[in-house]
mmCIF file with all atom_site columns, C-alpha atoms in Angstrom:
data_model
loop_
_atom_site.group_PDB
_atom_site.id
_atom_site.type_symbol
_atom_site.label_atom_id
_atom_site.label_alt_id
_atom_site.label_comp_id
_atom_site.label_asym_id
_atom_site.label_entity_id
_atom_site.label_seq_id
_atom_site.pdbx_PDB_ins_code
_atom_site.Cartn_x
_atom_site.Cartn_y
_atom_site.Cartn_z
_atom_site.occupancy
_atom_site.B_iso_or_equiv
_atom_site.pdbx_formal_charge
_atom_site.auth_seq_id
_atom_site.auth_comp_id
_atom_site.auth_asym_id
_atom_site.auth_atom_id
_atom_site.pdbx_PDB_model_num
ATOM 1   C CA . MET P 1 1   ? 0.000   0.000   0.000   1.00 74.00 ? 96  MET P CA 1
ATOM 2   C CA . ASP P 1 2   ? 1.219   3.520   -0.840  1.00 82.00 ? 97  ASP P CA 1
ATOM 3   C CA . ARG P 1 3   ? 1.059   4.888   2.726   1.00 83.00 ? 98  ARG P CA 1
ATOM 4   C CA . ASN P 1 4   ? 1.541   8.545   1.785   1.00 84.00 ? 99  ASN P CA 1
ATOM 5   C CA . TRP P 1 5   ? -1.287  8.375   -0.753  1.00 86.00 ? 100 TRP P CA 1
ATOM 6   C CA . PHE P 1 6   ? -3.542  6.568   1.713   1.00 89.00 ? 101 PHE P CA 1
ATOM 7   C CA . LYS P 1 7   ? -2.867  9.068   4.520   1.00 88.00 ? 102 LYS P CA 1
ATOM 8   C CA . SER P 1 8   ? -3.451  11.982  2.152   1.00 88.00 ? 103 SER P CA 1
ATOM 9   C CA . LYS P 1 9   ? -6.803  10.612  0.988   1.00 90.00 ? 104 LYS P CA 1
ATOM 10  C CA . GLN P 1 10  ? -7.779  9.761   4.555   1.00 91.00 ? 105 GLN P CA 1
ATOM 11  C CA . GLN P 1 11  ? -7.115  13.334  5.681   1.00 91.00 ? 106 GLN P CA 1
ATOM 12  C CA . LEU P 1 12  ? -8.948  14.838  2.698   1.00 90.00 ? 107 LEU P CA 1
ATOM 13  C CA . ALA P 1 13  ? -11.959 12.646  3.505   1.00 91.00 ? 108 ALA P CA 1
ATOM 14  C CA . GLY P 1 14  ? -11.792 13.708  7.173   1.00 92.00 ? 109 GLY P CA 1
ATOM 15  C CA . LEU P 1 15  ? -11.579 10.117  8.392   1.00 92.00 ? 110 LEU P CA 1
ATOM 16  C CA . ARG P 1 16  ? -9.796  8.802   11.456  1.00 91.00 ? 111 ARG P CA 1
ATOM 17  C CA . GLN P 1 17  ? -8.158  5.379   11.619  1.00 89.00 ? 112 GLN P CA 1
ATOM 18  C CA . SER P 1 18  ? -11.097 4.143   13.694  1.00 91.00 ? 113 SER P CA 1
ATOM 19  C CA . ASP P 1 19  ? -13.490 5.392   10.978  1.00 92.00 ? 114 ASP P CA 1
ATOM 20  C CA . ILE P 1 20  ? -11.611 3.356   8.373   1.00 92.00 ? 115 ILE P CA 1
ATOM 21  C CA . ALA P 1 21  ? -11.758 0.318   10.655  1.00 90.00 ? 116 ALA P CA 1
ATOM 22  C CA . ASP P 1 22  ? -15.521 0.713   11.051  1.00 92.00 ? 117 ASP P CA 1
ATOM 23  C CA . LEU P 1 23  ? -15.915 1.213   7.297   1.00 90.00 ? 118 LEU P CA 1
ATOM 24  C CA . LEU P 1 24  ? -14.077 -2.017  6.494   1.00 89.00 ? 119 LEU P CA 1
ATOM 25  C CA . GLY P 1 25  ? -15.512 -3.968  9.402   1.00 88.00 ? 120 GLY P CA 1
ATOM 26  C CA . ARG P 1 26  ? -11.989 -4.677  10.615  1.00 86.00 ? 121 ARG P CA 1
ATOM 27  C CA . SER P 1 27  ? -10.083 -3.961  13.831  1.00 87.00 ? 122 SER P CA 1
ATOM 28  C CA . PRO P 1 28  ? -7.652  -0.989  13.894  1.00 86.00 ? 123 PRO P CA 1
ATOM 29  C CA . PRO P 1 29  ? -4.603  -3.334  14.053  1.00 85.00 ? 124 PRO P CA 1
ATOM 30  C CA . VAL P 1 30  ? -5.780  -5.122  10.886  1.00 84.00 ? 125 VAL P CA 1
ATOM 31  C CA . VAL P 1 31  ? -6.274  -1.776  9.124   1.00 86.00 ? 126 VAL P CA 1
ATOM 32  C CA . SER P 1 32  ? -2.735  -0.789  10.142  1.00 85.00 ? 127 SER P CA 1
ATOM 33  C CA . SER P 1 33  ? -1.456  -4.048  8.674   1.00 80.00 ? 128 SER P CA 1
ATOM 34  C CA . ILE P 1 34  ? -3.263  -3.322  5.403   1.00 82.00 ? 129 ILE P CA 1
ATOM 35  C CA . ILE P 1 35  ? -1.803  0.192   5.241   1.00 83.00 ? 130 ILE P CA 1
ATOM 36  C CA . ASN P 1 36  ? 1.689   -1.121  6.033   1.00 78.00 ? 131 ASN P CA 1
ATOM 37  C CA . GLY P 1 37  ? 1.368   -3.766  3.328   1.00 72.00 ? 132 GLY P CA 1
ATOM 38  C CA . THR P 1 38  ? 1.698   -6.755  5.644   1.00 69.00 ? 133 THR P CA 1
ATOM 39  C CA . ARG P 1 39  ? -1.899  -7.863  5.067   1.00 73.00 ? 134 ARG P CA 1
ATOM 40  C CA . PRO P 1 40  ? -3.622  -8.000  1.654   1.00 72.00 ? 135 PRO P CA 1
ATOM 41  C CA . LEU P 1 41  ? -6.463  -5.656  0.742   1.00 77.00 ? 136 LEU P CA 1
ATOM 42  C CA . LYS P 1 42  ? -9.619  -7.445  -0.377  1.00 76.00 ? 137 LYS P CA 1
ATOM 43  C CA . VAL P 1 43  ? -11.580 -6.327  -3.427  1.00 73.00 ? 138 VAL P CA 1
ATOM 44  C CA . SER P 1 44  ? -14.651 -5.591  -1.298  1.00 76.00 ? 139 SER P CA 1
ATOM 45  C CA . GLU P 1 45  ? -12.511 -3.403  0.973   1.00 83.00 ? 140 GLU P CA 1
ATOM 46  C CA . ALA P 1 46  ? -11.017 -1.568  -2.011  1.00 82.00 ? 141 ALA P CA 1
ATOM 47  C CA . GLU P 1 47  ? -14.547 -0.751  -3.185  1.00 82.00 ? 142 GLU P CA 1
ATOM 48  C CA . LYS P 1 48  ? -15.446 0.732   0.222   1.00 88.00 ? 143 LYS P CA 1
ATOM 49  C CA . LEU P 1 49  ? -12.254 2.792   0.358   1.00 91.00 ? 144 LEU P CA 1
ATOM 50  C CA . ALA P 1 50  ? -12.807 4.074   -3.177  1.00 85.00 ? 145 ALA P CA 1
ATOM 51  C CA . GLU P 1 51  ? -16.276 5.301   -2.231  1.00 88.00 ? 146 GLU P CA 1
ATOM 52  C CA . ALA P 1 52  ? -15.012 6.927   0.971   1.00 90.00 ? 147 ALA P CA 1
ATOM 53  C CA . PHE P 1 53  ? -12.081 8.632   -0.766  1.00 90.00 ? 148 PHE P CA 1
ATOM 54  C CA . GLY P 1 54  ? -14.088 9.662   -3.822  1.00 86.00 ? 149 GLY P CA 1
ATOM 55  C CA . VAL P 1 55  ? -11.757 7.915   -6.274  1.00 82.00 ? 150 VAL P CA 1
ATOM 56  C CA . ASP P 1 56  ? -12.053 5.094   -8.796  1.00 72.00 ? 151 ASP P CA 1
ATOM 57  C CA . VAL P 1 57  ? -11.570 1.635   -7.318  1.00 75.00 ? 152 VAL P CA 1
ATOM 58  C CA . SER P 1 58  ? -8.843  0.991   -9.907  1.00 71.00 ? 153 SER P CA 1
ATOM 59  C CA . GLU P 1 59  ? -6.721  3.672   -8.213  1.00 75.00 ? 154 GLU P CA 1
ATOM 60  C CA . VAL P 1 60  ? -7.134  2.051   -4.804  1.00 82.00 ? 155 VAL P CA 1
ATOM 61  C CA . LEU P 1 61  ? -6.098  -1.325  -6.238  1.00 75.00 ? 156 LEU P CA 1
ATOM 62  C CA . SER P 1 62  ? -3.139  0.255   -7.995  1.00 71.00 ? 157 SER P CA 1
ATOM 63  C CA . ARG P 1 63  ? -1.985  2.093   -4.844  1.00 78.00 ? 158 ARG P CA 1
ATOM 64  C CA . ALA P 1 64  ? -2.331  -1.172  -2.922  1.00 77.00 ? 159 ALA P CA 1
ATOM 65  C CA . GLY P 1 65  ? 0.087   -2.754  -5.388  1.00 66.00 ? 160 GLY P CA 1
ATOM 66  C CA . ILE P 1 66  ? -2.454  -5.285  -6.590  1.00 60.00 ? 161 ILE P CA 1
ATOM 67  C CA . THR P 1 67  ? -2.124  -4.373  -10.257 1.00 50.00 ? 162 THR P CA 1
ATOM 68  C CA . SER P 1 68  ? -1.557  -1.411  -12.532 1.00 42.00 ? 163 SER P CA 1
ATOM 69  C CA . ALA P 1 69  ? -4.229  1.268   -12.807 1.00 40.00 ? 164 ALA P CA 1
ATOM 70  C CA . LYS P 1 70  ? -4.549  0.546   -16.534 1.00 41.00 ? 165 LYS P CA 1
ATOM 71  C CA . THR P 1 71  ? -5.570  -3.073  -16.109 1.00 40.00 ? 166 THR P CA 1
ATOM 72  C CA . SER P 1 72  ? -6.914  -3.260  -12.552 1.00 41.00 ? 167 SER P CA 1
ATOM 73  C CA . ARG P 1 73  ? -10.552 -3.008  -13.545 1.00 42.00 ? 168 ARG P CA 1
ATOM 74  C CA . ALA P 1 74  ? -10.317 -5.867  -16.015 1.00 40.00 ? 169 ALA P CA 1
ATOM 75  C CA . LEU P 1 75  ? -8.046  -8.016  -13.875 1.00 41.00 ? 170 LEU P CA 1
ATOM 76  C CA . GLY P 1 76  ? -9.742  -7.413  -10.548 1.00 44.00 ? 171 GLY P CA 1
ATOM 77  C CA . PHE P 1 77  ? -13.390 -7.545  -11.467 1.00 43.00 ? 172 PHE P CA 1
ATOM 78  C CA . SER P 1 78  ? -13.827 -10.153 -14.149 1.00 47.00 ? 173 SER P CA 1
ATOM 79  C CA . GLU P 1 79  ? -16.918 -12.133 -13.191 1.00 49.00 ? 174 GLU P CA 1
ATOM 80  C CA . SER P 1 80  ? -16.747 -15.570 -14.725 1.00 76.00 ? 175 SER P CA 1
ATOM 81  C CA . GLU P 1 81  ? -17.393 -18.825 -12.912 1.00 87.00 ? 176 GLU P CA 1
ATOM 82  C CA . VAL P 1 82  ? -17.762 -17.248 -9.486  1.00 87.00 ? 177 VAL P CA 1
ATOM 83  C CA . ALA P 1 83  ? -18.253 -13.628 -8.431  1.00 83.00 ? 178 ALA P CA 1
ATOM 84  C CA . PRO P 1 84  ? -18.523 -11.520 -5.256  1.00 82.00 ? 179 PRO P CA 1
ATOM 85  C CA . TRP P 1 85  ? -22.098 -11.339 -3.984  1.00 85.00 ? 180 TRP P CA 1
ATOM 86  C CA . GLN P 1 86  ? -23.742 -8.414  -2.217  1.00 81.00 ? 181 GLN P CA 1
ATOM 87  C CA . PRO P 1 87  ? -27.120 -8.583  -0.429  1.00 85.00 ? 182 PRO P CA 1
ATOM 88  C CA . GLU P 1 88  ? -29.935 -6.233  -1.377  1.00 84.00 ? 183 GLU P CA 1
ATOM 89  C CA . GLU P 1 89  ? -31.277 -4.020  1.391   1.00 80.00 ? 184 GLU P CA 1
ATOM 90  C CA . ASP P 1 90  ? -34.531 -5.103  3.042   1.00 84.00 ? 185 ASP P CA 1
ATOM 91  C CA . ASN P 1 91  ? -34.516 -8.417  1.193   1.00 89.00 ? 186 ASN P CA 1
ATOM 92  C CA . PRO P 1 92  ? -35.370 -11.238 3.639   1.00 91.00 ? 187 PRO P CA 1
ATOM 93  C CA . LYS P 1 93  ? -33.881 -13.881 1.341   1.00 92.00 ? 188 LYS P CA 1
ATOM 94  C CA . ASP P 1 94  ? -30.572 -12.033 1.145   1.00 92.00 ? 189 ASP P CA 1
ATOM 95  C CA . GLU P 1 95  ? -30.604 -11.361 4.880   1.00 92.00 ? 190 GLU P CA 1
ATOM 96  C CA . ARG P 1 96  ? -30.942 -15.121 5.373   1.00 93.00 ? 191 ARG P CA 1
ATOM 97  C CA . GLN P 1 97  ? -27.792 -15.729 3.309   1.00 94.00 ? 192 GLN P CA 1
ATOM 98  C CA . VAL P 1 98  ? -25.842 -13.225 5.409   1.00 92.00 ? 193 VAL P CA 1
ATOM 99  C CA . ALA P 1 99  ? -27.108 -14.905 8.589   1.00 94.00 ? 194 ALA P CA 1
ATOM 100 C CA . ILE P 1 100 ? -25.953 -18.290 7.273   1.00 95.00 ? 195 ILE P CA 1
ATOM 101 C CA . ALA P 1 101 ? -22.548 -16.862 6.379   1.00 93.00 ? 196 ALA P CA 1
ATOM 102 C CA . ASN P 1 102 ? -22.195 -15.329 9.841   1.00 92.00 ? 197 ASN P CA 1
ATOM 103 C CA . ALA P 1 103 ? -23.134 -18.649 11.440  1.00 94.00 ? 198 ALA P CA 1
ATOM 104 C CA . LEU P 1 104 ? -20.369 -20.251 9.362   1.00 93.00 ? 199 LEU P CA 1
ATOM 105 C CA . GLY P 1 105 ? -17.855 -17.741 10.740  1.00 88.00 ? 200 GLY P CA 1
ATOM 106 C CA . MET P 1 106 ? -17.771 -15.002 8.098   1.00 89.00 ? 201 MET P CA 1
ATOM 107 C CA . ASN P 1 107 ? -17.074 -12.213 10.619  1.00 80.00 ? 202 ASN P CA 1
ATOM 108 C CA . LYS P 1 108 ? -14.380 -14.182 12.426  1.00 76.00 ? 203 LYS P CA 1
ATOM 109 C CA . MET P 1 109 ? -12.559 -15.000 9.199   1.00 77.00 ? 204 MET P CA 1
ATOM 110 C CA . GLY P 1 110 ? -13.056 -11.654 7.503   1.00 73.00 ? 205 GLY P CA 1
ATOM 111 C CA . ALA P 1 111 ? -14.312 -13.582 4.494   1.00 84.00 ? 206 ALA P CA 1
ATOM 112 C CA . ASP P 1 112 ? -16.731 -12.523 1.732   1.00 87.00 ? 207 ASP P CA 1
ATOM 113 C CA . ILE P 1 113 ? -19.741 -14.209 0.159   1.00 91.00 ? 208 ILE P CA 1
ATOM 114 C CA . TRP P 1 114 ? -19.340 -15.234 -3.485  1.00 91.00 ? 209 TRP P CA 1
ATOM 115 C CA . ARG P 1 115 ? -21.836 -16.982 -5.764  1.00 92.00 ? 210 ARG P CA 1
ATOM 116 C CA . ILE P 1 116 ? -21.177 -19.702 -8.312  1.00 93.00 ? 211 ILE P CA 1
ATOM 117 C CA . SER P 1 117 ? -22.298 -19.175 -11.904 1.00 90.00 ? 212 SER P CA 1
ATOM 118 C CA . SER P 1 118 ? -20.672 -22.167 -13.603 1.00 88.00 ? 213 SER P CA 1
ATOM 119 C CA . SER P 1 119 ? -20.788 -25.961 -13.514 1.00 87.00 ? 214 SER P CA 1
ATOM 120 C CA . ALA P 1 120 ? -16.980 -26.173 -13.648 1.00 87.00 ? 215 ALA P CA 1
ATOM 121 C CA . MET P 1 121 ? -16.896 -27.777 -10.179 1.00 90.00 ? 216 MET P CA 1
ATOM 122 C CA . SER P 1 122 ? -20.223 -29.623 -10.280 1.00 87.00 ? 217 SER P CA 1
ATOM 123 C CA . SER P 1 123 ? -18.501 -33.001 -10.024 1.00 84.00 ? 218 SER P CA 1
ATOM 124 C CA . HIS P 1 124 ? -17.159 -31.823 -6.665  1.00 87.00 ? 219 HIS P CA 1
ATOM 125 C CA . GLY P 1 125 ? -20.625 -30.800 -5.450  1.00 91.00 ? 220 GLY P CA 1
ATOM 126 C CA . TYR P 1 126 ? -20.514 -27.067 -6.258  1.00 93.00 ? 221 TYR P CA 1
ATOM 127 C CA . LEU P 1 127 ? -23.581 -26.159 -8.321  1.00 93.00 ? 222 LEU P CA 1
ATOM 128 C CA . ILE P 1 128 ? -24.685 -23.019 -10.141 1.00 93.00 ? 223 ILE P CA 1
ATOM 129 C CA . GLY P 1 129 ? -26.340 -20.655 -7.653  1.00 94.00 ? 224 GLY P CA 1
ATOM 130 C CA . ASP P 1 130 ? -24.504 -22.030 -4.616  1.00 96.00 ? 225 ASP P CA 1
ATOM 131 C CA . TYR P 1 131 ? -23.016 -19.551 -2.156  1.00 97.00 ? 226 TYR P CA 1
ATOM 132 C CA . VAL P 1 132 ? -19.406 -19.870 -0.987  1.00 96.00 ? 227 VAL P CA 1
ATOM 133 C CA . LEU P 1 133 ? -17.516 -18.154 1.801   1.00 94.00 ? 228 LEU P CA 1
ATOM 134 C CA . VAL P 1 134 ? -14.156 -17.006 0.415   1.00 91.00 ? 229 VAL P CA 1
ATOM 135 C CA . ASP P 1 135 ? -11.178 -15.890 2.490   1.00 89.00 ? 230 ASP P CA 1
ATOM 136 C CA . GLN P 1 136 ? -9.135  -13.773 0.091   1.00 80.00 ? 231 GLN P CA 1
ATOM 137 C CA . SER P 1 137 ? -6.411  -13.190 2.681   1.00 79.00 ? 232 SER P CA 1
ATOM 138 C CA . ALA P 1 138 ? -5.660  -16.930 2.628   1.00 81.00 ? 233 ALA P CA 1
ATOM 139 C CA . GLY P 1 139 ? -4.966  -17.196 -1.106  1.00 80.00 ? 234 GLY P CA 1
ATOM 140 C CA . PHE P 1 140 ? -1.192  -17.291 -0.723  1.00 82.00 ? 235 PHE P CA 1
ATOM 141 C CA . ARG P 1 141 ? -1.545  -19.973 1.988   1.00 88.00 ? 236 ARG P CA 1
ATOM 142 C CA . ALA P 1 142 ? -3.677  -22.359 -0.071  1.00 93.00 ? 237 ALA P CA 1
ATOM 143 C CA . LYS P 1 143 ? -2.932  -26.018 0.553   1.00 95.00 ? 238 LYS P CA 1
ATOM 144 C CA . SER P 1 144 ? -3.395  -29.053 -1.650  1.00 95.00 ? 239 SER P CA 1
ATOM 145 C CA . LYS P 1 145 ? -7.049  -30.186 -1.764  1.00 95.00 ? 240 LYS P CA 1
ATOM 146 C CA . ASP P 1 146 ? -8.358  -26.695 -0.936  1.00 96.00 ? 241 ASP P CA 1
ATOM 147 C CA . VAL P 1 147 ? -11.125 -25.381 -3.197  1.00 96.00 ? 242 VAL P CA 1
ATOM 148 C CA . VAL P 1 148 ? -10.003 -21.961 -4.375  1.00 95.00 ? 243 VAL P CA 1
ATOM 149 C CA . ILE P 1 149 ? -10.911 -19.023 -6.556  1.00 91.00 ? 244 ILE P CA 1
ATOM 150 C CA . ALA P 1 150 ? -8.211  -18.022 -9.016  1.00 90.00 ? 245 ALA P CA 1
ATOM 151 C CA . GLN P 1 151 ? -7.664  -15.639 -11.861 1.00 84.00 ? 246 GLN P CA 1
ATOM 152 C CA . VAL P 1 152 ? -6.389  -16.668 -15.266 1.00 86.00 ? 247 VAL P CA 1
ATOM 153 C CA . TYR P 1 153 ? -4.803  -13.678 -17.005 1.00 80.00 ? 248 TYR P CA 1
ATOM 154 C CA . ASP P 1 154 ? -4.754  -12.941 -20.710 1.00 74.00 ? 249 ASP P CA 1
ATOM 155 C CA . TRP P 1 155 ? -1.933  -10.420 -20.990 1.00 71.00 ? 250 TRP P CA 1
ATOM 156 C CA . ASN P 1 156 ? -2.611  -9.806  -24.679 1.00 70.00 ? 251 ASN P CA 1
ATOM 157 C CA . SER P 1 157 ? -6.095  -8.430  -24.074 1.00 64.00 ? 252 SER P CA 1
ATOM 158 C CA . GLY P 1 158 ? -5.506  -7.185  -20.520 1.00 63.00 ? 253 GLY P CA 1
ATOM 159 C CA . THR P 1 159 ? -8.398  -9.232  -19.136 1.00 70.00 ? 254 THR P CA 1
ATOM 160 C CA . ALA P 1 160 ? -8.792  -12.068 -16.662 1.00 74.00 ? 255 ALA P CA 1
ATOM 161 C CA . GLU P 1 161 ? -11.171 -14.928 -16.023 1.00 83.00 ? 256 GLU P CA 1
ATOM 162 C CA . THR P 1 162 ? -12.160 -15.722 -12.442 1.00 86.00 ? 257 THR P CA 1
ATOM 163 C CA . ILE P 1 163 ? -12.428 -19.476 -11.904 1.00 91.00 ? 258 ILE P CA 1
ATOM 164 C CA . LEU P 1 164 ? -13.354 -21.937 -9.142  1.00 94.00 ? 259 LEU P CA 1
ATOM 165 C CA . ARG P 1 165 ? -11.109 -24.998 -8.879  1.00 95.00 ? 260 ARG P CA 1
ATOM 166 C CA . LYS P 1 166 ? -9.623  -27.608 -6.578  1.00 95.00 ? 261 LYS P CA 1
ATOM 167 C CA . TYR P 1 167 ? -5.969  -26.972 -5.803  1.00 96.00 ? 262 TYR P CA 1
ATOM 168 C CA . MET P 1 168 ? -3.752  -30.019 -6.209  1.00 95.00 ? 263 MET P CA 1
ATOM 169 C CA . ALA P 1 169 ? -0.356  -28.331 -5.934  1.00 94.00 ? 264 ALA P CA 1
ATOM 170 C CA . PRO P 1 170 ? 1.009   -27.121 -8.244  1.00 94.00 ? 265 PRO P CA 1
ATOM 171 C CA . VAL P 1 171 ? -2.126  -27.280 -10.432 1.00 95.00 ? 266 VAL P CA 1
ATOM 172 C CA . LEU P 1 172 ? -5.809  -26.356 -10.345 1.00 95.00 ? 267 LEU P CA 1
ATOM 173 C CA . VAL P 1 173 ? -8.229  -29.103 -11.328 1.00 92.00 ? 268 VAL P CA 1
ATOM 174 C CA . GLY P 1 174 ? -11.790 -28.630 -12.543 1.00 85.00 ? 269 GLY P CA 1
ATOM 175 C CA . ALA P 1 175 ? -14.638 -30.868 -13.609 1.00 72.00 ? 270 ALA P CA 1
ATOM 176 C CA . VAL P 1 176 ? -14.630 -33.159 -16.610 1.00 63.00 ? 271 VAL P CA 1
ATOM 177 C CA . ASN P 1 177 ? -15.879 -31.306 -19.701 1.00 60.00 ? 272 ASN P CA 1
ATOM 178 C CA . GLU P 1 178 ? -18.115 -32.570 -22.509 1.00 59.00 ? 273 GLU P CA 1
ATOM 179 C CA . ALA P 1 179 ? -15.122 -34.056 -24.311 1.00 59.00 ? 274 ALA P CA 1
ATOM 180 C CA . GLY P 1 180 ? -14.260 -36.088 -21.237 1.00 60.00 ? 275 GLY P CA 1
ATOM 181 C CA . GLU P 1 181 ? -11.160 -34.015 -20.481 1.00 66.00 ? 276 GLU P CA 1
ATOM 182 C CA . VAL P 1 182 ? -10.239 -32.669 -17.056 1.00 71.00 ? 277 VAL P CA 1
ATOM 183 C CA . ASP P 1 183 ? -9.452  -28.938 -16.945 1.00 81.00 ? 278 ASP P CA 1
ATOM 184 C CA . VAL P 1 184 ? -5.965  -28.553 -15.451 1.00 89.00 ? 279 VAL P CA 1
ATOM 185 C CA . ARG P 1 185 ? -4.107  -25.239 -15.012 1.00 91.00 ? 280 ARG P CA 1
ATOM 186 C CA . VAL P 1 186 ? -0.644  -24.707 -13.549 1.00 94.00 ? 281 VAL P CA 1
ATOM 187 C CA . VAL P 1 187 ? -0.414  -22.076 -10.803 1.00 94.00 ? 282 VAL P CA 1
ATOM 188 C CA . ASP P 1 188 ? 2.594   -19.954 -11.796 1.00 90.00 ? 283 ASP P CA 1
ATOM 189 C CA . ASN P 1 189 ? 1.541   -16.718 -10.007 1.00 86.00 ? 284 ASN P CA 1
ATOM 190 C CA . ARG P 1 190 ? 1.715   -14.811 -13.248 1.00 83.00 ? 285 ARG P CA 1
ATOM 191 C CA . ASN P 1 191 ? -0.722  -16.325 -15.704 1.00 87.00 ? 286 ASN P CA 1
ATOM 192 C CA . VAL P 1 192 ? -2.674  -18.220 -13.046 1.00 90.00 ? 287 VAL P CA 1
ATOM 193 C CA . THR P 1 193 ? -2.938  -16.860 -9.501  1.00 88.00 ? 288 THR P CA 1
ATOM 194 C CA . ILE P 1 194 ? -4.892  -18.119 -6.494  1.00 91.00 ? 289 ILE P CA 1
ATOM 195 C CA . LYS P 1 195 ? -6.939  -15.259 -5.029  1.00 85.00 ? 290 LYS P CA 1
ATOM 196 C CA . GLY P 1 196 ? -8.783  -16.911 -2.150  1.00 89.00 ? 291 GLY P CA 1
ATOM 197 C CA . VAL P 1 197 ? -9.718  -20.129 -0.381  1.00 93.00 ? 292 VAL P CA 1
ATOM 198 C CA . VAL P 1 198 ? -13.283 -21.406 -0.057  1.00 95.00 ? 293 VAL P CA 1
ATOM 199 C CA . LYS P 1 199 ? -14.016 -21.955 3.631   1.00 95.00 ? 294 LYS P CA 1
ATOM 200 C CA . ALA P 1 200 ? -17.661 -23.038 3.393   1.00 96.00 ? 295 ALA P CA 1
ATOM 201 C CA . SER P 1 201 ? -20.522 -23.420 0.915   1.00 96.00 ? 296 SER P CA 1
ATOM 202 C CA . TRP P 1 202 ? -24.291 -23.688 1.060   1.00 97.00 ? 297 TRP P CA 1
ATOM 203 C CA . ARG P 1 203 ? -27.336 -23.879 -1.167  1.00 94.00 ? 298 ARG P CA 1
ATOM 204 C CA . ASP P 1 204 ? -30.504 -21.819 -0.862  1.00 87.00 ? 299 ASP P CA 1
ATOM 205 C CA . THR P 1 205 ? -33.405 -24.257 -0.631  1.00 72.00 ? 300 THR P CA 1
#
């Protein structure tokens, strides 16, 4: 994180460190770790900071060292097989999903709710429409057999595909496709990068 930029924007917005902590739903020590670059900034947190600072979210991501300002929107927000999910206000069904996530430990983990929009992991029990609890701070600590979200970058077009896979170090493994082939991708932290670990999943019935 570019500390000088962050402090400048914080002062311009008239926010104290405790205000930032409340905004992100994190403790002050965690916010300090994010500012000092010892703890990763989540996409959902970048969106909240961008709104508070009155800047584009791509600038927050760039200042956090996640990616360049030119490509951050494409690389950080591609919504492919799985995407961040946000509840609608005053929607009982959505409130129920948040309650389930909290019961599964969302607040303790600092995780986010994502929703599956692909059958790429159906053979592993993850169906379209399922909700998953994703800890994006655990991406770099993913272990073999973890189910993870990852991004596959296309550097020619400056875009990325967000995928859901099982991590079998050093590769990601998906479901069998129509041709009977298993989708396998090597995690090289350039073209394929793990962004978070799935901690729980559930289905709205």
